[in-house]
Rosetta silent file (secondary structure, phi, psi, omega in degrees, C-alpha in Angstrom):
SEQUENCE: XXXXXXXXXXXXXXXXXXXXXXXXXXXXXXXXXXXXXXXXXXXXXXXXXXXXXXXXXXXXXXXXXXXXXXXXXXXXXXXXXXXXXXXXXXXXXXXXXXXXXXXXXXXXXXXXXXXXXXXXXXXXXXXXXXXXXXXXXXXXXXXXXXXXXXXXXXXXXXXXXXXXXXXXXXXXXXXXXXXXXXXXXXXXXXXXXXXXX
SCORE:     score description
SCORE:     0.000 S_00000001
   1 L     0.000  124.640 -178.996  -20.087  -24.429  -17.528 S_00000001
   2 L   -83.515  175.668 -175.431  -19.963  -20.691  -16.772 S_00000001
   3 H   -57.924  -44.713 -177.587  -17.873  -19.014  -14.062 S_00000001
   4 H   -60.046  -38.718 -179.940  -20.676  -18.968  -11.485 S_00000001
   5 H   -70.428  -27.707  179.152  -21.205  -22.741  -11.888 S_00000001
   6 H   -73.473  -23.326 -173.428  -17.487  -23.405  -11.413 S_00000001
   7 H   -67.347  -33.250 -179.955  -17.418  -21.647   -8.062 S_00000001
   8 H   -61.397  -52.456  176.981  -19.330  -24.299   -6.132 S_00000001
   9 H   -64.222  -32.283  179.140  -16.807  -27.075   -6.881 S_00000001
  10 H   -62.975  -43.535 -179.067  -13.939  -24.592   -6.418 S_00000001
  11 H   -67.991  -18.797  175.064  -15.111  -23.718   -2.900 S_00000001
  12 L   -88.657    1.404  177.305  -15.156  -27.457   -2.130 S_00000001
  13 L    94.356   17.342 -179.551  -11.502  -27.670   -3.145 S_00000001
  14 L   -75.970  103.323 -177.367  -11.906  -28.989   -6.709 S_00000001
  15 H   -65.885  -33.776 -179.823   -8.521  -28.194   -8.299 S_00000001
  16 H   -65.012  -41.318  178.274   -9.739  -29.159  -11.788 S_00000001
  17 H   -64.709  -40.074  178.245  -12.565  -26.584  -11.637 S_00000001
  18 H   -64.119  -43.106  177.963  -10.099  -23.934  -10.455 S_00000001
  19 H   -61.661  -39.371  177.906   -7.727  -24.786  -13.311 S_00000001
  20 H   -62.325  -42.283  179.613  -10.591  -24.471  -15.822 S_00000001
  21 H   -64.359  -44.180  179.868  -11.450  -21.030  -14.460 S_00000001
  22 H   -63.904  -47.289  179.600   -7.814  -19.902  -14.591 S_00000001
  23 H   -59.222  -36.971 -178.892   -7.311  -21.254  -18.132 S_00000001
  24 H   -62.425  -35.783 -172.500  -10.469  -19.473  -19.272 S_00000001
  25 H  -110.751   -8.034 -172.065   -9.208  -16.049  -18.169 S_00000001
  26 H   -58.348  -50.688 -176.643   -5.414  -16.347  -18.153 S_00000001
  27 H   -63.935  -37.059  178.319   -4.704  -15.067  -21.674 S_00000001
  28 H   -62.589  -45.297 -178.877   -7.061  -12.116  -21.292 S_00000001
  29 H   -67.834  -39.438  179.480   -5.369  -11.001  -18.085 S_00000001
  30 H   -63.538  -42.256  177.697   -1.911  -11.554  -19.551 S_00000001
  31 H   -63.746  -38.935  177.863   -2.740   -9.423  -22.599 S_00000001
  32 H   -62.829  -46.818  179.827   -4.065   -6.687  -20.327 S_00000001
  33 H   -63.715  -36.105  177.223   -0.884   -6.773  -18.214 S_00000001
  34 H   -65.967  -43.021  177.767    1.213   -6.704  -21.379 S_00000001
  35 H   -60.014  -38.559 -178.788   -0.707   -3.696  -22.646 S_00000001
  36 H   -73.215  -35.288 -172.131   -0.096   -1.959  -19.317 S_00000001
  37 H  -101.642  -32.991 -176.729    3.609   -2.842  -19.017 S_00000001
  38 L    81.366    3.971 -178.880    4.938   -3.293  -22.551 S_00000001
  39 L  -130.432  126.787 -176.866    7.087   -6.256  -21.426 S_00000001
  40 H   -62.231  -44.593 -177.414    6.153   -9.907  -21.850 S_00000001
  41 H   -65.821  -43.691  178.344    8.123  -11.152  -18.830 S_00000001
  42 H   -63.299  -41.472  178.658    6.778   -8.450  -16.539 S_00000001
  43 H   -62.026  -40.773  178.437    3.245   -9.130  -17.811 S_00000001
  44 H   -61.682  -45.667  178.741    3.660  -12.842  -17.057 S_00000001
  45 H   -59.843  -45.472 -178.922    4.764  -12.090  -13.474 S_00000001
  46 H   -67.468  -34.035  177.706    1.830   -9.740  -12.911 S_00000001
  47 H   -65.606  -45.540  178.803   -0.598  -12.258  -14.417 S_00000001
  48 H   -63.152  -40.682  178.024    0.599  -14.992  -12.083 S_00000001
  49 H   -65.459  -35.702  177.112    0.369  -12.630   -9.108 S_00000001
  50 H   -59.505  -47.733 -178.188   -3.170  -11.686  -10.186 S_00000001
  51 H   -72.250  -31.943  175.303   -4.299  -15.312  -10.072 S_00000001
  52 H   -61.461  -47.514  179.899   -2.430  -15.951   -6.833 S_00000001
  53 H   -66.989  -36.014  176.881   -4.295  -13.067   -5.169 S_00000001
  54 H   -60.739  -47.367 -179.605   -7.543  -14.194   -6.743 S_00000001
  55 H   -62.409  -37.906  178.629   -7.118  -17.691   -5.266 S_00000001
  56 H   -67.206  -26.279 -175.654   -6.317  -16.218   -1.844 S_00000001
  57 L   -98.934    5.542 -175.233   -9.493  -14.120   -1.935 S_00000001
  58 H   -57.080  -38.226 -176.562  -11.913  -16.846   -3.088 S_00000001
  59 H   -66.776  -26.404 -178.959  -13.497  -17.308    0.337 S_00000001
  60 H  -102.064   -4.292 -177.467  -14.496  -13.634    0.522 S_00000001
  61 L   -75.295  125.802 -173.516  -15.391  -13.156   -3.160 S_00000001
  62 L  -101.306  -44.722 -171.077  -19.139  -12.581   -3.490 S_00000001
  63 L   -86.195   76.583 -170.036  -20.057  -11.716   -7.088 S_00000001
  64 H   -62.466  -24.205 -177.898  -19.302  -15.102   -8.636 S_00000001
  65 H   -83.477   -7.564 -176.028  -20.715  -14.265  -12.075 S_00000001
  66 H  -113.408   42.390 -173.720  -18.377  -11.295  -12.659 S_00000001
  67 H   -59.318  -46.598 -176.076  -15.092  -13.163  -12.413 S_00000001
  68 H   -63.132  -42.899  178.612  -13.316  -11.521  -15.345 S_00000001
  69 H   -61.956  -38.843  178.782  -14.092   -7.986  -14.131 S_00000001
  70 H   -65.589  -42.231  177.729  -12.819   -8.939  -10.670 S_00000001
  71 H   -62.784  -41.269  177.753   -9.598  -10.341  -12.148 S_00000001
  72 H   -63.592  -36.739  178.267   -9.072   -7.160  -14.166 S_00000001
  73 H   -62.564  -44.206  177.673   -9.547   -5.111  -11.010 S_00000001
  74 H   -62.608  -48.077 -178.415   -6.816   -7.123   -9.272 S_00000001
  75 H   -61.296  -40.651 -179.463   -4.519   -6.890  -12.318 S_00000001
  76 H   -61.747  -44.324  179.032   -5.104   -3.151  -12.635 S_00000001
  77 H   -65.000  -41.664  178.361   -4.128   -2.569   -8.997 S_00000001
  78 H   -62.374  -42.314  178.583   -1.042   -4.752   -9.346 S_00000001
  79 H   -63.104  -42.844  179.430    0.038   -2.848  -12.467 S_00000001
  80 H   -61.736  -42.506  177.749   -0.470    0.485  -10.703 S_00000001
  81 H   -63.901  -41.453 -178.855    1.648   -0.711   -7.763 S_00000001
  82 H   -64.385  -35.272 -178.226    4.340   -2.004  -10.129 S_00000001
  83 H   -68.615  -20.563  176.790    4.533    1.350  -11.958 S_00000001
  84 H   -67.604  -28.076 -179.549    5.490    3.062   -8.724 S_00000001
  85 H   -87.722  -37.686  177.954    8.707    1.037   -8.841 S_00000001
  86 L  -153.988  143.197 -177.579    9.412    1.331  -12.570 S_00000001
  87 L   -74.402  154.321  176.726    7.590    2.983  -15.484 S_00000001
  88 L   -71.068  158.751  176.017    5.931    0.934  -18.238 S_00000001
  89 L   -98.039  157.541  178.702    7.554    0.613  -21.650 S_00000001
  90 L   -61.356  140.683  179.968    5.795    1.585  -24.906 S_00000001
  91 L   -85.959  154.837 -178.757    3.661   -1.238  -26.268 S_00000001
  92 L   -99.020  -20.945  178.405    4.130   -2.683  -29.727 S_00000001
  93 L  -155.293  154.838  177.454    0.574   -3.864  -30.299 S_00000001
  94 L   -89.089  145.460  175.606   -2.882   -3.566  -28.811 S_00000001
  95 L   -54.679  152.828 -176.630   -4.573   -6.728  -27.548 S_00000001
  96 L   -50.741  134.743  179.328   -6.827   -8.349  -30.164 S_00000001
  97 L   -78.911  140.190  174.495   -9.987   -6.372  -30.787 S_00000001
  98 L  -129.540   93.930 -167.675  -13.337   -8.004  -30.118 S_00000001
  99 L  -106.720   17.128 -172.593  -15.860   -5.583  -31.513 S_00000001
 100 L   -41.814  -44.739 -172.758  -18.936   -7.742  -31.958 S_00000001
 101 L  -107.830   14.975 -178.666  -21.485   -5.406  -30.356 S_00000001
 102 L   -68.396  142.248  178.904  -19.994   -1.979  -31.054 S_00000001
 103 L   -77.240  164.244 -176.394  -22.429    0.547  -32.482 S_00000001
 104 H   -61.788  -31.741  178.598  -21.797    2.121  -35.887 S_00000001
 105 H   -66.839  -28.874 -178.185  -20.747    5.402  -34.265 S_00000001
 106 H   -90.737  -21.715 -174.098  -18.084    3.530  -32.335 S_00000001
 107 H   -58.774  -39.500 -174.038  -16.984    1.222  -35.156 S_00000001
 108 H   -54.366  -48.187 -179.473  -14.876    3.787  -37.011 S_00000001
 109 H   -81.993  -31.500 -175.169  -12.327    4.112  -34.222 S_00000001
 110 H   -83.200  -28.205 -169.495  -12.717    0.616  -32.843 S_00000001
 111 L   -66.468  -26.032 -176.889  -12.719   -1.477  -35.993 S_00000001
 112 L  -115.024   40.703 -174.240   -9.027   -1.065  -36.804 S_00000001
 113 L   -64.596   -9.136  179.264   -7.626   -1.335  -33.288 S_00000001
 114 L   -90.486  -15.956 -173.213   -4.771   -3.451  -34.625 S_00000001
 115 L   -69.740  146.810 -178.816   -3.345   -0.881  -37.053 S_00000001
 116 H   -62.084  -41.243 -179.180   -0.020    0.755  -36.246 S_00000001
 117 H   -62.262  -42.811 -179.201   -1.384    4.227  -36.973 S_00000001
 118 H   -67.750  -37.026  177.003   -4.293    3.726  -34.617 S_00000001
 119 H   -60.720  -42.326  178.552   -1.982    2.394  -31.923 S_00000001
 120 H   -62.527  -41.649  178.021    0.102    5.557  -32.197 S_00000001
 121 H   -64.726  -42.932  179.497   -3.032    7.686  -31.884 S_00000001
 122 H   -59.472  -41.289 -177.522   -4.200    5.600  -28.913 S_00000001
 123 H   -69.833  -15.760  176.941   -0.874    6.086  -27.130 S_00000001
 124 H   -79.683  -15.943 -178.805   -1.259    9.872  -27.392 S_00000001
 125 L   -74.057  155.022  170.606   -4.394    9.751  -25.228 S_00000001
 126 L   -58.827  150.358 -172.367   -4.290   10.218  -21.450 S_00000001
 127 H   -58.125  -35.837 -178.454   -3.921    6.833  -19.721 S_00000001
 128 H   -69.374  -30.081  176.214   -7.476    6.756  -18.333 S_00000001
 129 H   -75.557  -40.008  175.883   -8.912    7.233  -21.841 S_00000001
 130 H   -55.603  -49.617 -176.237   -6.543    4.603  -23.288 S_00000001
 131 H   -62.419  -42.091  179.349   -7.634    2.118  -20.668 S_00000001
 132 H   -61.434  -43.149  179.268  -11.342    2.777  -21.243 S_00000001
 133 H   -63.826  -46.616 -179.546  -10.924    2.255  -25.012 S_00000001
 134 H   -61.998  -46.177 -179.387   -8.915   -0.950  -24.533 S_00000001
 135 H   -63.614  -36.528 -178.102  -11.381   -2.395  -22.010 S_00000001
 136 H   -74.470  -47.100 -170.653  -14.335   -1.556  -24.242 S_00000001
 137 H  -100.287  -31.263  178.087  -12.995   -2.636  -27.630 S_00000001
 138 H   -83.720  -32.290 -175.425  -10.218   -5.143  -26.995 S_00000001
 139 L  -113.137   -8.934  174.708  -11.986   -6.969  -24.192 S_00000001
 140 L    73.061   20.853  178.577  -15.645   -6.203  -24.884 S_00000001
 141 L   -69.941  146.123  172.898  -16.527   -4.984  -21.407 S_00000001
 142 L   -78.846  163.618 -177.742  -19.794   -3.123  -20.907 S_00000001
 143 H   -57.824  -39.127 -179.621  -19.704    0.362  -19.424 S_00000001
 144 H   -61.567  -40.027  179.260  -20.875   -0.934  -16.037 S_00000001
 145 H   -70.003  -40.162  177.284  -17.961   -3.391  -15.944 S_00000001
 146 H   -61.026  -41.407  178.081  -15.469   -0.714  -17.017 S_00000001
 147 H   -60.381  -43.589 -179.942  -16.777    1.480  -14.204 S_00000001
 148 H   -66.309  -43.597 -178.772  -16.265   -1.343  -11.685 S_00000001
 149 H   -63.864  -42.349 -174.383  -12.770   -2.199  -12.941 S_00000001
 150 H   -94.365    2.005  177.029  -11.569    1.409  -12.957 S_00000001
 151 L    58.396   45.737  175.741  -13.423    2.412   -9.759 S_00000001
 152 L  -129.185  161.484  176.054  -15.355    5.293  -11.322 S_00000001
 153 L   -63.565  157.766 -178.631  -19.097    5.996  -11.641 S_00000001
 154 H   -55.040  -45.251 -177.949  -20.900    4.534  -14.658 S_00000001
 155 H   -61.454  -34.700 -178.723  -21.348    7.924  -16.329 S_00000001
 156 H   -71.397  -36.682  176.626  -17.612    8.606  -16.078 S_00000001
 157 H   -61.770  -44.324  179.066  -16.714    5.271  -17.700 S_00000001
 158 H   -63.118  -43.791  179.970  -19.036    6.104  -20.607 S_00000001
 159 H   -62.280  -40.437 -179.916  -17.596    9.629  -20.908 S_00000001
 160 H   -62.468  -42.704  178.229  -14.030    8.286  -20.991 S_00000001
 161 H   -64.055  -46.853 -178.391  -14.845    5.952  -23.868 S_00000001
 162 H   -63.132  -43.568  178.858  -16.687    8.693  -25.771 S_00000001
 163 H   -65.953  -40.394  178.102  -13.915   11.267  -25.211 S_00000001
 164 H   -61.416  -45.848  178.532  -11.261    8.756  -26.177 S_00000001
 165 H   -62.665  -44.035 -179.261  -13.074    7.885  -29.404 S_00000001
 166 H   -61.731  -43.274  179.961  -13.678   11.549  -30.232 S_00000001
 167 H   -65.143  -39.968  179.467  -10.006   12.402  -29.656 S_00000001
 168 H   -66.493  -44.072  179.155   -8.867    9.457  -31.775 S_00000001
 169 H   -61.160  -43.518 -179.840  -11.246   10.326  -34.627 S_00000001
 170 H   -61.144  -46.593 -178.895  -10.102   13.953  -34.571 S_00000001
 171 H   -64.425  -39.994  179.934   -6.434   12.963  -34.627 S_00000001
 172 H   -66.145  -39.323  176.330   -7.003   10.445  -37.427 S_00000001
 173 H   -62.852  -42.250  178.769   -8.805   13.087  -39.521 S_00000001
 174 H   -60.691  -42.954  179.743   -5.894   15.492  -38.944 S_00000001
 175 H   -65.565  -39.356  176.768   -3.427   12.834  -40.080 S_00000001
 176 H   -61.360  -44.019  178.823   -5.528   12.110  -43.195 S_00000001
 177 H   -62.860  -43.388  178.808   -5.560   15.823  -44.056 S_00000001
 178 H   -61.142  -41.597  178.908   -1.796   16.079  -43.532 S_00000001
 179 H   -63.891  -42.129 -179.931   -1.222   13.073  -45.796 S_00000001
 180 H   -65.832  -40.722  178.468   -3.441   14.550  -48.524 S_00000001
 181 H   -64.990  -41.253  178.253   -1.677   17.925  -48.320 S_00000001
 182 H   -63.332  -42.448  179.622    1.721   16.229  -48.501 S_00000001
 183 H   -64.486  -42.956  178.303    0.578   14.181  -51.499 S_00000001
 184 H   -62.061  -44.208 -179.862   -0.776   17.292  -53.265 S_00000001
 185 H   -63.237  -40.636  179.496    2.465   19.195  -52.611 S_00000001
 186 H   -64.684  -44.556  179.163    4.496   16.241  -53.874 S_00000001
 187 H   -64.466  -40.549 -179.784    2.371   15.944  -57.027 S_00000001
 188 H   -66.772  -41.410 -179.454    2.558   19.692  -57.648 S_00000001
 189 H   -66.919  -30.199 -178.164    6.344   19.751  -57.162 S_00000001
 190 H   -85.366   -6.248 -178.185    6.760   16.867  -59.594 S_00000001
 191 L   -72.896  148.112  178.134    4.681   18.502  -62.349 S_00000001
 192 L   -69.141  138.885  179.781    6.431   19.792  -65.470 S_00000001
 193 L   -59.059  -25.129 -177.809    6.791   23.605  -65.582 S_00000001
 194 L   -92.193   -2.013 -172.556    5.204   23.567  -69.054 S_00000001
 195 L   -68.976  -20.529  179.938    2.281   21.380  -68.094 S_00000001
 196 L   -86.043  -10.129 -175.338    0.018   24.369  -67.335 S_00000001
 197 L   -77.337    0.000    0.000    0.595   25.975  -70.766 S_00000001
């Protein structure tokens, strides 16, 4: 049963249908909140508040088939409000990547979203580019959904993903070059002075 089909019993007060909907999306929202905050306990609080606000708004919620995007919108606003009180902490890992439909041009940066090096590169990006990359590759949102979640036009959501990927690829190439130069210098320094004779 998809989200839209669950809404009819939910609006009639079916607690089991509501629990199924919450269970379906809870971990995704919690991972998003963790990515935004860097703290498991804080992420848990924000996740619970997200679902509380979602339940309070059910009577006015119209687009029943886009539940996950709506939940992310609530979570995003809650995280933004929370950051006014205290800044987020650095994250230790990116939420699991789900790259099933990424194009080959996007795969290079997206395919290794779990690696420590890539996480470091991701954290160097401006926050709006980080968020676009995470929503696209960790959660599999389409550009239209990213635009709705982040409250920007469709073209801007696409541009943020493209700029984020380009910046990450550039930085990764720079790091590869630096590693190769360091390795060459190390190999050259370790060579015997007579080896060229």
